Tab-separated table of C-alpha atoms in Angstrom:
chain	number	residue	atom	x	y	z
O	1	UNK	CA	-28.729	-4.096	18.717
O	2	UNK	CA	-27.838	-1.792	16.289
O	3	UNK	CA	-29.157	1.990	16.575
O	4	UNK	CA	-30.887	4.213	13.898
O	5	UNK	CA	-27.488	5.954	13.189
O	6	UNK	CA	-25.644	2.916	13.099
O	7	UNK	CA	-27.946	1.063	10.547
O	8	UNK	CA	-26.942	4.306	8.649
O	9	UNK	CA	-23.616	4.121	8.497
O	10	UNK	CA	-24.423	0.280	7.458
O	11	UNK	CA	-26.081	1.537	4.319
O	12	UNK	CA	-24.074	4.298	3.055
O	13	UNK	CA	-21.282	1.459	2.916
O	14	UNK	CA	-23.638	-0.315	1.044
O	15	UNK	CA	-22.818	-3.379	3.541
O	16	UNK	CA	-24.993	-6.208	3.734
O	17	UNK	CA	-25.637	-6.394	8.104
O	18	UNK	CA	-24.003	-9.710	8.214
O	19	UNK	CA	-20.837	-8.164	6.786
O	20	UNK	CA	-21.519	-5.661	9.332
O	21	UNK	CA	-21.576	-7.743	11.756
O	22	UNK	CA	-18.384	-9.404	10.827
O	23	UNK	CA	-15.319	-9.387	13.352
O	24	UNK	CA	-13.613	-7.030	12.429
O	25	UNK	CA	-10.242	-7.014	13.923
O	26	UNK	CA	-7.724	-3.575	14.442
O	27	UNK	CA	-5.199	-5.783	16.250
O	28	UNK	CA	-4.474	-9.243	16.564
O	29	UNK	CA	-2.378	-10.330	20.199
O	30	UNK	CA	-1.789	-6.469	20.285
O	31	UNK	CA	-0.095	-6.324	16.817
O	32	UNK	CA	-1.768	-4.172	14.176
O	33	UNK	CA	-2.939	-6.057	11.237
O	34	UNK	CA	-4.115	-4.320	7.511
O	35	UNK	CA	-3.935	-4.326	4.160
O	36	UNK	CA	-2.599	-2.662	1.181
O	37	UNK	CA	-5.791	-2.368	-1.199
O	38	UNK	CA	-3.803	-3.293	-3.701
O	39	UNK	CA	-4.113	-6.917	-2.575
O	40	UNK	CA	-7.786	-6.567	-3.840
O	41	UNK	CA	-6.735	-4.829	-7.436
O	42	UNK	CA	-9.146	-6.808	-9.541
O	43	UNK	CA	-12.328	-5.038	-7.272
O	44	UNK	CA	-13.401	-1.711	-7.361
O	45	UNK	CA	-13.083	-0.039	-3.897
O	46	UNK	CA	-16.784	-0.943	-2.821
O	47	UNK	CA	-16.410	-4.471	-3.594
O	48	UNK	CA	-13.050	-4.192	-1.657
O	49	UNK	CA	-14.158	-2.680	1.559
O	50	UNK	CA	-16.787	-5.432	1.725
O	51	UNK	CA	-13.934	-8.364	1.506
O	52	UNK	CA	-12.095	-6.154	4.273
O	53	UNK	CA	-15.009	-6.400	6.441
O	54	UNK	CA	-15.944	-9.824	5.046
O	55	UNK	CA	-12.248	-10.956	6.457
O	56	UNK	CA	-12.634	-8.826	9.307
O	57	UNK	CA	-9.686	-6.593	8.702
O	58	UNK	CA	-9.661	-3.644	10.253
O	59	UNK	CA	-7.394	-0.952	8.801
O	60	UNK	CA	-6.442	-0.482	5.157
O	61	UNK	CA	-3.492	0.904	3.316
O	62	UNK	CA	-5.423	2.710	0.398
O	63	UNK	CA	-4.104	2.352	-3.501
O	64	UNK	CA	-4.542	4.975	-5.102
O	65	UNK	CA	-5.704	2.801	-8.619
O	66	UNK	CA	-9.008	2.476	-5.856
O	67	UNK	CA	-9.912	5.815	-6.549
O	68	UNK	CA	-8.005	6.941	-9.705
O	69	UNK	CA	-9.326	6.346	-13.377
O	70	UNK	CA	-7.437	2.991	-14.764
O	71	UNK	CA	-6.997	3.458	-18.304
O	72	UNK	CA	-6.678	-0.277	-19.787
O	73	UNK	CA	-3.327	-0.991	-21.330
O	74	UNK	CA	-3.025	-3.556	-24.503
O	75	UNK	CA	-4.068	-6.670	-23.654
O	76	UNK	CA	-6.298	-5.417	-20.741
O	77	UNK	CA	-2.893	-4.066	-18.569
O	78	UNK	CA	-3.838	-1.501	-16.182
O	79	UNK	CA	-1.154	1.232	-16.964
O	80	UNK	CA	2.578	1.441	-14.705
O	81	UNK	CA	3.605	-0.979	-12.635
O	82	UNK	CA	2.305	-2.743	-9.195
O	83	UNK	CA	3.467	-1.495	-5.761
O	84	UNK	CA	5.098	-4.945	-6.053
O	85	UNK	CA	6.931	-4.140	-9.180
O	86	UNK	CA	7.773	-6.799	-12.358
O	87	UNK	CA	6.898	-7.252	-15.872
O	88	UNK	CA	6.268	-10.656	-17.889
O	89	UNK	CA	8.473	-10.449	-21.693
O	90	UNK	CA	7.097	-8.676	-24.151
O	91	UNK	CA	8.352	-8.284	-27.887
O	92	UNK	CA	9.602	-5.046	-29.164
O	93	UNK	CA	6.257	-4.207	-30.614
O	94	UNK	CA	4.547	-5.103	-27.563
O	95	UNK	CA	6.761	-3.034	-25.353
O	96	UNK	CA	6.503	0.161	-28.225
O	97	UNK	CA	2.588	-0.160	-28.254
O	98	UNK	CA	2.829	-0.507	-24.360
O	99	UNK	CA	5.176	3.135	-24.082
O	100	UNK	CA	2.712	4.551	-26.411
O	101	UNK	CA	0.032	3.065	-24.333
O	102	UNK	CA	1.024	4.182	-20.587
O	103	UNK	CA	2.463	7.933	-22.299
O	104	UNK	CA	-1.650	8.794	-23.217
O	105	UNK	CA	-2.548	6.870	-20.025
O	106	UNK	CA	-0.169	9.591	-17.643
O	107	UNK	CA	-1.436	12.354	-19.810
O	108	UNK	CA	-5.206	11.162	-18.784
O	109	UNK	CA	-4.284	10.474	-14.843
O	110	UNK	CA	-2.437	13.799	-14.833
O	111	UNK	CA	-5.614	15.905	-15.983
O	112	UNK	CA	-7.494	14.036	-13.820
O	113	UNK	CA	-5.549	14.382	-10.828
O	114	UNK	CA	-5.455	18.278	-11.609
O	115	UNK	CA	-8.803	18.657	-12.117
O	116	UNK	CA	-11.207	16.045	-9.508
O	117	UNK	CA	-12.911	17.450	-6.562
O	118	UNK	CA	-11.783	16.635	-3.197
O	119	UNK	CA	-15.112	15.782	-2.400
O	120	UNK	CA	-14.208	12.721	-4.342
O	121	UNK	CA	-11.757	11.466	-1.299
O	122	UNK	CA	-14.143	12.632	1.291
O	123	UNK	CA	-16.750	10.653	-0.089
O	124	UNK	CA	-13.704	7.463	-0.312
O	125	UNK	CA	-13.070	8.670	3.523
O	126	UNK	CA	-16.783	8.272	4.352
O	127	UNK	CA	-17.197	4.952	3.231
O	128	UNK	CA	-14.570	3.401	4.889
O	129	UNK	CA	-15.848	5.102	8.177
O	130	UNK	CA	-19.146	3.786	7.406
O	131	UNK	CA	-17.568	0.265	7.412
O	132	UNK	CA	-15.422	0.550	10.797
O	133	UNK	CA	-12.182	0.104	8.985
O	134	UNK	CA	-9.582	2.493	9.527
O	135	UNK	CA	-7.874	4.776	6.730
O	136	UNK	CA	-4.135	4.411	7.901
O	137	UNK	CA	-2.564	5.933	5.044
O	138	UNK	CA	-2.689	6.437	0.999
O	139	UNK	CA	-0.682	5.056	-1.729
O	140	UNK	CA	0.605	7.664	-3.993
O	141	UNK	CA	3.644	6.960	-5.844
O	142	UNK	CA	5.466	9.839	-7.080
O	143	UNK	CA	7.714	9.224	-9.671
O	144	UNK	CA	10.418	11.071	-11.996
O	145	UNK	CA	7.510	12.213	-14.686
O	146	UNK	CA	5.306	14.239	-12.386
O	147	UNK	CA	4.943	17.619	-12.504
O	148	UNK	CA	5.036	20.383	-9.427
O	149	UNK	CA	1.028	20.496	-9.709
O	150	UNK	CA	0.508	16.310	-9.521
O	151	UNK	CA	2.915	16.161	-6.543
O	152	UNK	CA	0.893	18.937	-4.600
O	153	UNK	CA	-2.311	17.294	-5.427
O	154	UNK	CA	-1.583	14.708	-3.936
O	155	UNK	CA	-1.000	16.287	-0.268
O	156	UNK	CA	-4.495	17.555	-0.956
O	157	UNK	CA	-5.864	14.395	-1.118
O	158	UNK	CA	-4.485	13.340	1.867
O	159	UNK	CA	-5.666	15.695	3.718
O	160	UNK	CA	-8.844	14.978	1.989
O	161	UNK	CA	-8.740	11.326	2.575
O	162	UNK	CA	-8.169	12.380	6.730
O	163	UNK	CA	-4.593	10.839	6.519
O	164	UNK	CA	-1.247	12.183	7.604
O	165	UNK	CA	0.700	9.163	6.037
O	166	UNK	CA	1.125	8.680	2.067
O	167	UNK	CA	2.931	5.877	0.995
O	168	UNK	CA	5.279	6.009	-1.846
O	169	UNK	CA	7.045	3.751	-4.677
O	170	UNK	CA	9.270	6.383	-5.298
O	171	UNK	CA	12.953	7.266	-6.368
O	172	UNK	CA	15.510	9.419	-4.620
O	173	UNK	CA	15.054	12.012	-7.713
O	174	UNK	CA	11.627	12.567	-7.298
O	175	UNK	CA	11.821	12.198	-3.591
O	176	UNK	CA	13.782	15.612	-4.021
O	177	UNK	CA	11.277	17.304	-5.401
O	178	UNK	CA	8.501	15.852	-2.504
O	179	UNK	CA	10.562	17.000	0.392
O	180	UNK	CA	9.351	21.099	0.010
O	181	UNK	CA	5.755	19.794	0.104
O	182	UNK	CA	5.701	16.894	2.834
O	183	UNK	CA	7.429	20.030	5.166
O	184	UNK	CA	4.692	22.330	3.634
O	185	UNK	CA	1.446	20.653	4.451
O	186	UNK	CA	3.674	18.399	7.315
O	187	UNK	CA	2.195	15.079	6.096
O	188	UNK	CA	4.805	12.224	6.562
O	189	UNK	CA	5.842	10.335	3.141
O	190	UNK	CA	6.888	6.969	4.076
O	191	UNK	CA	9.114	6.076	0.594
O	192	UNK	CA	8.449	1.927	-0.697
O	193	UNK	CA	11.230	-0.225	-1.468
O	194	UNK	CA	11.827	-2.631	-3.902
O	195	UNK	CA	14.774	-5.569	-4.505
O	196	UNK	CA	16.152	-3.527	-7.707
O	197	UNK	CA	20.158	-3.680	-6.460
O	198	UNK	CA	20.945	-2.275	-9.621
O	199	UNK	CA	19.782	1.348	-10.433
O	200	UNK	CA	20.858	3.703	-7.470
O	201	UNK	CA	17.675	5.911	-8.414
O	202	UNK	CA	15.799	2.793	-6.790
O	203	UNK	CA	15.075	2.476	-2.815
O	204	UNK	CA	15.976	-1.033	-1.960
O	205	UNK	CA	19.252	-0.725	0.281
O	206	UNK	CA	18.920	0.568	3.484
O	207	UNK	CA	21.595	3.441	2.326
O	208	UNK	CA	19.221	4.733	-0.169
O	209	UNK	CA	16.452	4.992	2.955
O	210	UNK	CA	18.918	6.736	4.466
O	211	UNK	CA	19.905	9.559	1.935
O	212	UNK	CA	15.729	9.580	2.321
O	213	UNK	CA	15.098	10.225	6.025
O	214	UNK	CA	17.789	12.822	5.771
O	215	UNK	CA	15.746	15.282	3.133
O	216	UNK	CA	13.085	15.798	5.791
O	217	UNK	CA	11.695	15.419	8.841
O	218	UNK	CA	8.589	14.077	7.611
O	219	UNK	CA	9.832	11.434	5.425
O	220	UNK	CA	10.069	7.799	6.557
O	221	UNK	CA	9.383	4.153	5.317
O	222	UNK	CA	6.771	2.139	4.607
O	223	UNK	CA	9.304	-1.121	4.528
O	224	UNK	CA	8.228	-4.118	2.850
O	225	UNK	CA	9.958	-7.030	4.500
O	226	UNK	CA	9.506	-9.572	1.015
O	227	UNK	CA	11.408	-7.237	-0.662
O	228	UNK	CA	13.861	-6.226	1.773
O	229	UNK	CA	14.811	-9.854	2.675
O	230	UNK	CA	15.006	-10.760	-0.964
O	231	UNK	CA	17.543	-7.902	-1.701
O	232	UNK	CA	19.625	-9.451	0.597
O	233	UNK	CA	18.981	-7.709	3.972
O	234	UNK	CA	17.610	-8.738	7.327
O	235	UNK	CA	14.099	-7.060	8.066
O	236	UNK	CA	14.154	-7.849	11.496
O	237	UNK	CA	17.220	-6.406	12.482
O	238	UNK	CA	16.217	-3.228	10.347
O	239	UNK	CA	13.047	-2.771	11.793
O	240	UNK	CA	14.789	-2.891	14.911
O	241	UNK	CA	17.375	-0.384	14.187
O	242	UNK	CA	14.430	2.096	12.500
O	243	UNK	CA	11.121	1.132	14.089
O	244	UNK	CA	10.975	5.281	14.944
O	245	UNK	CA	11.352	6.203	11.146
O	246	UNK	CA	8.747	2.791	9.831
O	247	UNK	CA	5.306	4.123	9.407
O	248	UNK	CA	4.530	0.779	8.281
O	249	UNK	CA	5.400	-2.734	6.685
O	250	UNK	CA	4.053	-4.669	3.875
O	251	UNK	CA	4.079	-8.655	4.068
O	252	UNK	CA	4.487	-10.929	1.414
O	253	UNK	CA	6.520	-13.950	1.036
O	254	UNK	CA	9.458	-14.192	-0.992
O	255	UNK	CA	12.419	-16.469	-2.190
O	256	UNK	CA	15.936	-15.280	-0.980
O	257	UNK	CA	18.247	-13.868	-3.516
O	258	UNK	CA	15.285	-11.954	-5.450
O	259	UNK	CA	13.095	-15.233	-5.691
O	260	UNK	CA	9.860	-14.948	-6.513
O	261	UNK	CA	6.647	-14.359	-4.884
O	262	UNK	CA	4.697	-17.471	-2.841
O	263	UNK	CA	2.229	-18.664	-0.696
O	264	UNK	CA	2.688	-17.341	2.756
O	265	UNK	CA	5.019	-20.348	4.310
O	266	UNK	CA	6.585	-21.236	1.106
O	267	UNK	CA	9.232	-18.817	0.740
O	268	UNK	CA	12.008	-17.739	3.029
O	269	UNK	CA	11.010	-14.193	4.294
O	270	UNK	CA	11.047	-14.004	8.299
O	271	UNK	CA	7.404	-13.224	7.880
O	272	UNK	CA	6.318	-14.914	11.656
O	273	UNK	CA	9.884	-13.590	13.273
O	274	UNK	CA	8.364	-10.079	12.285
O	275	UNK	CA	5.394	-10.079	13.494
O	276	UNK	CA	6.812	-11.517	16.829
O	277	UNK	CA	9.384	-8.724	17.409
O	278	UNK	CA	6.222	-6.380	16.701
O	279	UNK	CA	4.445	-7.950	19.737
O	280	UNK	CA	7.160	-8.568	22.106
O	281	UNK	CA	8.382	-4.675	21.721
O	282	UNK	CA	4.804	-3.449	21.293
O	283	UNK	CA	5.736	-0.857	18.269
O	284	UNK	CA	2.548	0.876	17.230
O	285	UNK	CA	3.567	-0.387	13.762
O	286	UNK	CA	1.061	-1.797	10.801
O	287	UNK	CA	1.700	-4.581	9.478
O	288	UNK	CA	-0.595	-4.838	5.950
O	289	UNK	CA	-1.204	-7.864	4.349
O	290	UNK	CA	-0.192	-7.598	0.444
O	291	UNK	CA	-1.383	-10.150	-1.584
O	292	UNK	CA	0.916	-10.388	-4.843
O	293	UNK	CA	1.129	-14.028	-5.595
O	294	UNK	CA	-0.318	-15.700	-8.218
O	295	UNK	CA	-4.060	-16.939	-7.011
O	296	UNK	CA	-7.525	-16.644	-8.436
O	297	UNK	CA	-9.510	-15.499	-5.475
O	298	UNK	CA	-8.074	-12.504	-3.617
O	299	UNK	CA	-10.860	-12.619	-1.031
O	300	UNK	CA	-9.980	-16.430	-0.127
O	301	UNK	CA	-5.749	-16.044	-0.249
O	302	UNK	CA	-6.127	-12.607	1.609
O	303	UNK	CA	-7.691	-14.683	4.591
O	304	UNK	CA	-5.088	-17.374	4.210
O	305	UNK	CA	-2.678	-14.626	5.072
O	306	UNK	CA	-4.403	-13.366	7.791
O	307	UNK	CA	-5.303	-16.532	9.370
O	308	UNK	CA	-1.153	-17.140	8.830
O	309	UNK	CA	-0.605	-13.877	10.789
O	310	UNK	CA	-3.259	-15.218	13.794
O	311	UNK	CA	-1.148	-18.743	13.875
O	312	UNK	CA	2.066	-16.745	14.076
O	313	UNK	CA	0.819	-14.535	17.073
O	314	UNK	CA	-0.416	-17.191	18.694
């Protein structure tokens, strides 16, 4: 039975008791299982920590568009791109309208970042306490066009949030310009890859992770093995090989040779081989669940993937 402080907590989450009561589950066969919030993008945070518990996931990657403004872009677009990267084709008024567009949209996230209370993220912290879901780390990618005040604001609300990890789709330029602070306020940035071979600014070979780890002690990667294997590189044999410098993985499916994104099971990325090195060397690494594929109902495909994760530990 639940007690008088525990049907507290309950409300301020604004969970129903049945969610609540839901199994929520930090580690499945020892392995621990989240999610990126970004798998839920289409929810506002609320709505999201109830599918979490609904699922009965039991950490969470936090994006920072779950507690950020999100200016609407033309045609509805939430501004910049996805932690998952890609664009549809758009014609050259579209993608003038769209600059124009995301330009105001920074201007607005940049006072706002300057400006909100860190009570804000205490209150984020709170609520995810409330539900029993652990805060593992927060998304905050810092790119070429911030400015010295944006990129210390967001080691505030880390610490605000209660996290020592922030997770970054970043470039080596602006990963420059981090290094000072992560040492400063000693809060590890764990830098995102992509499969973009092409621009050397990008992290997607293991050399640019590399020139990374070697800027600061507190930088390391949050390695997303769909991307990784799709660039043309083993994730197993990385995370082997760097399992001291991962703070954590993202899964997703993907075609080899920069296919696209699938169901789980439909692509080629050594998603089950993964999670089965994880439990047979018992690293203390996350594995989050990132739900990028197409698919109407995040709540129902984010269980698919974590009932593929259960079968796969099995």
């Amino acid at each position: 039975m639940f007690s008088r402080r525990e049907f507290g907590k309950i409300a301020l989450a604004g969970l129903p008791l049945s969610l609540a009561l839901a199994d929520i589950n930090p580690k499945v066969s020892g392995v621990r299982i989240g999610v990126q919030s970004y798998s839920f993008r289409t929810m506002s945070l609320d709505d999201a920590i109830k599918a979490m518990s609904a699922i009965g996931i039991g950490e969470c990657e936090l994006f920072s568009g779950h507690v950020e403004p999100r200016p609407q872009m033309p045609g509805g677009r939430p501004p910049g791109p996805p932690p998952g990267g890609g664009r549809g084709q758009m014609t050259p008024e579209q993608q003038a309208a769209m600059r124009e567009a995301m330009q105001k949209a920074a201007e607005e996230t940049r006072k706002w970042r300057l400006t909100v209370s860190m009570d804000h993220f205490k209150d984020v912290r709170k609520k995810f306490d409330a539900a029993g879901i652990k805060l593992q780390a927060y998304n905050y990618s810092f790119n070429d066009r911030f400015s010295d005040e944006e990129i210390d604001r967001g080691f505030q609300m880390a610490q605000a949030l209660g996290v020592k990890i922030i997770t970054a789709s970043s470039t080596l330029k602006a990963a420059k310009r981090v290094a000072p602070y992560a040492d400063k306020y000693k809060i590890t940035v764990a830098m995102h890859g992509h499969s973009n071979l092409t621009d050397p600014n990008e992290f997607a070979k293991p050399e640019s992770f590399e020139a990374a780890l070697a800027m600061s002690k507190y930088f390391a990667i949050n390695l997303d093995v769909g991307h990784f294997f799709a660039a043309g590189y083993d994730p197993v044999a990385y995370i082997e090989k760097q399992h001291a410098r991962i703070t954590n993985l993202h899964l997703k499916d993907r075609k080899k040779d920069n296919g696209p994104n699938t169901v789980w099971g439909e692509g080629d990325t050594p998603i089950k081989p993964v999670l089965q090195l994880l439990k047979k060397k018992k690293y203390n690494i996350p594995a989050n669940i990132e739900f990028e594929y197409r698919g109407d109902d995040a709540v129902a495909e984010v269980r698919k993937c974590f009932q593929y994760i259960k079968d796969a530990l099995a």
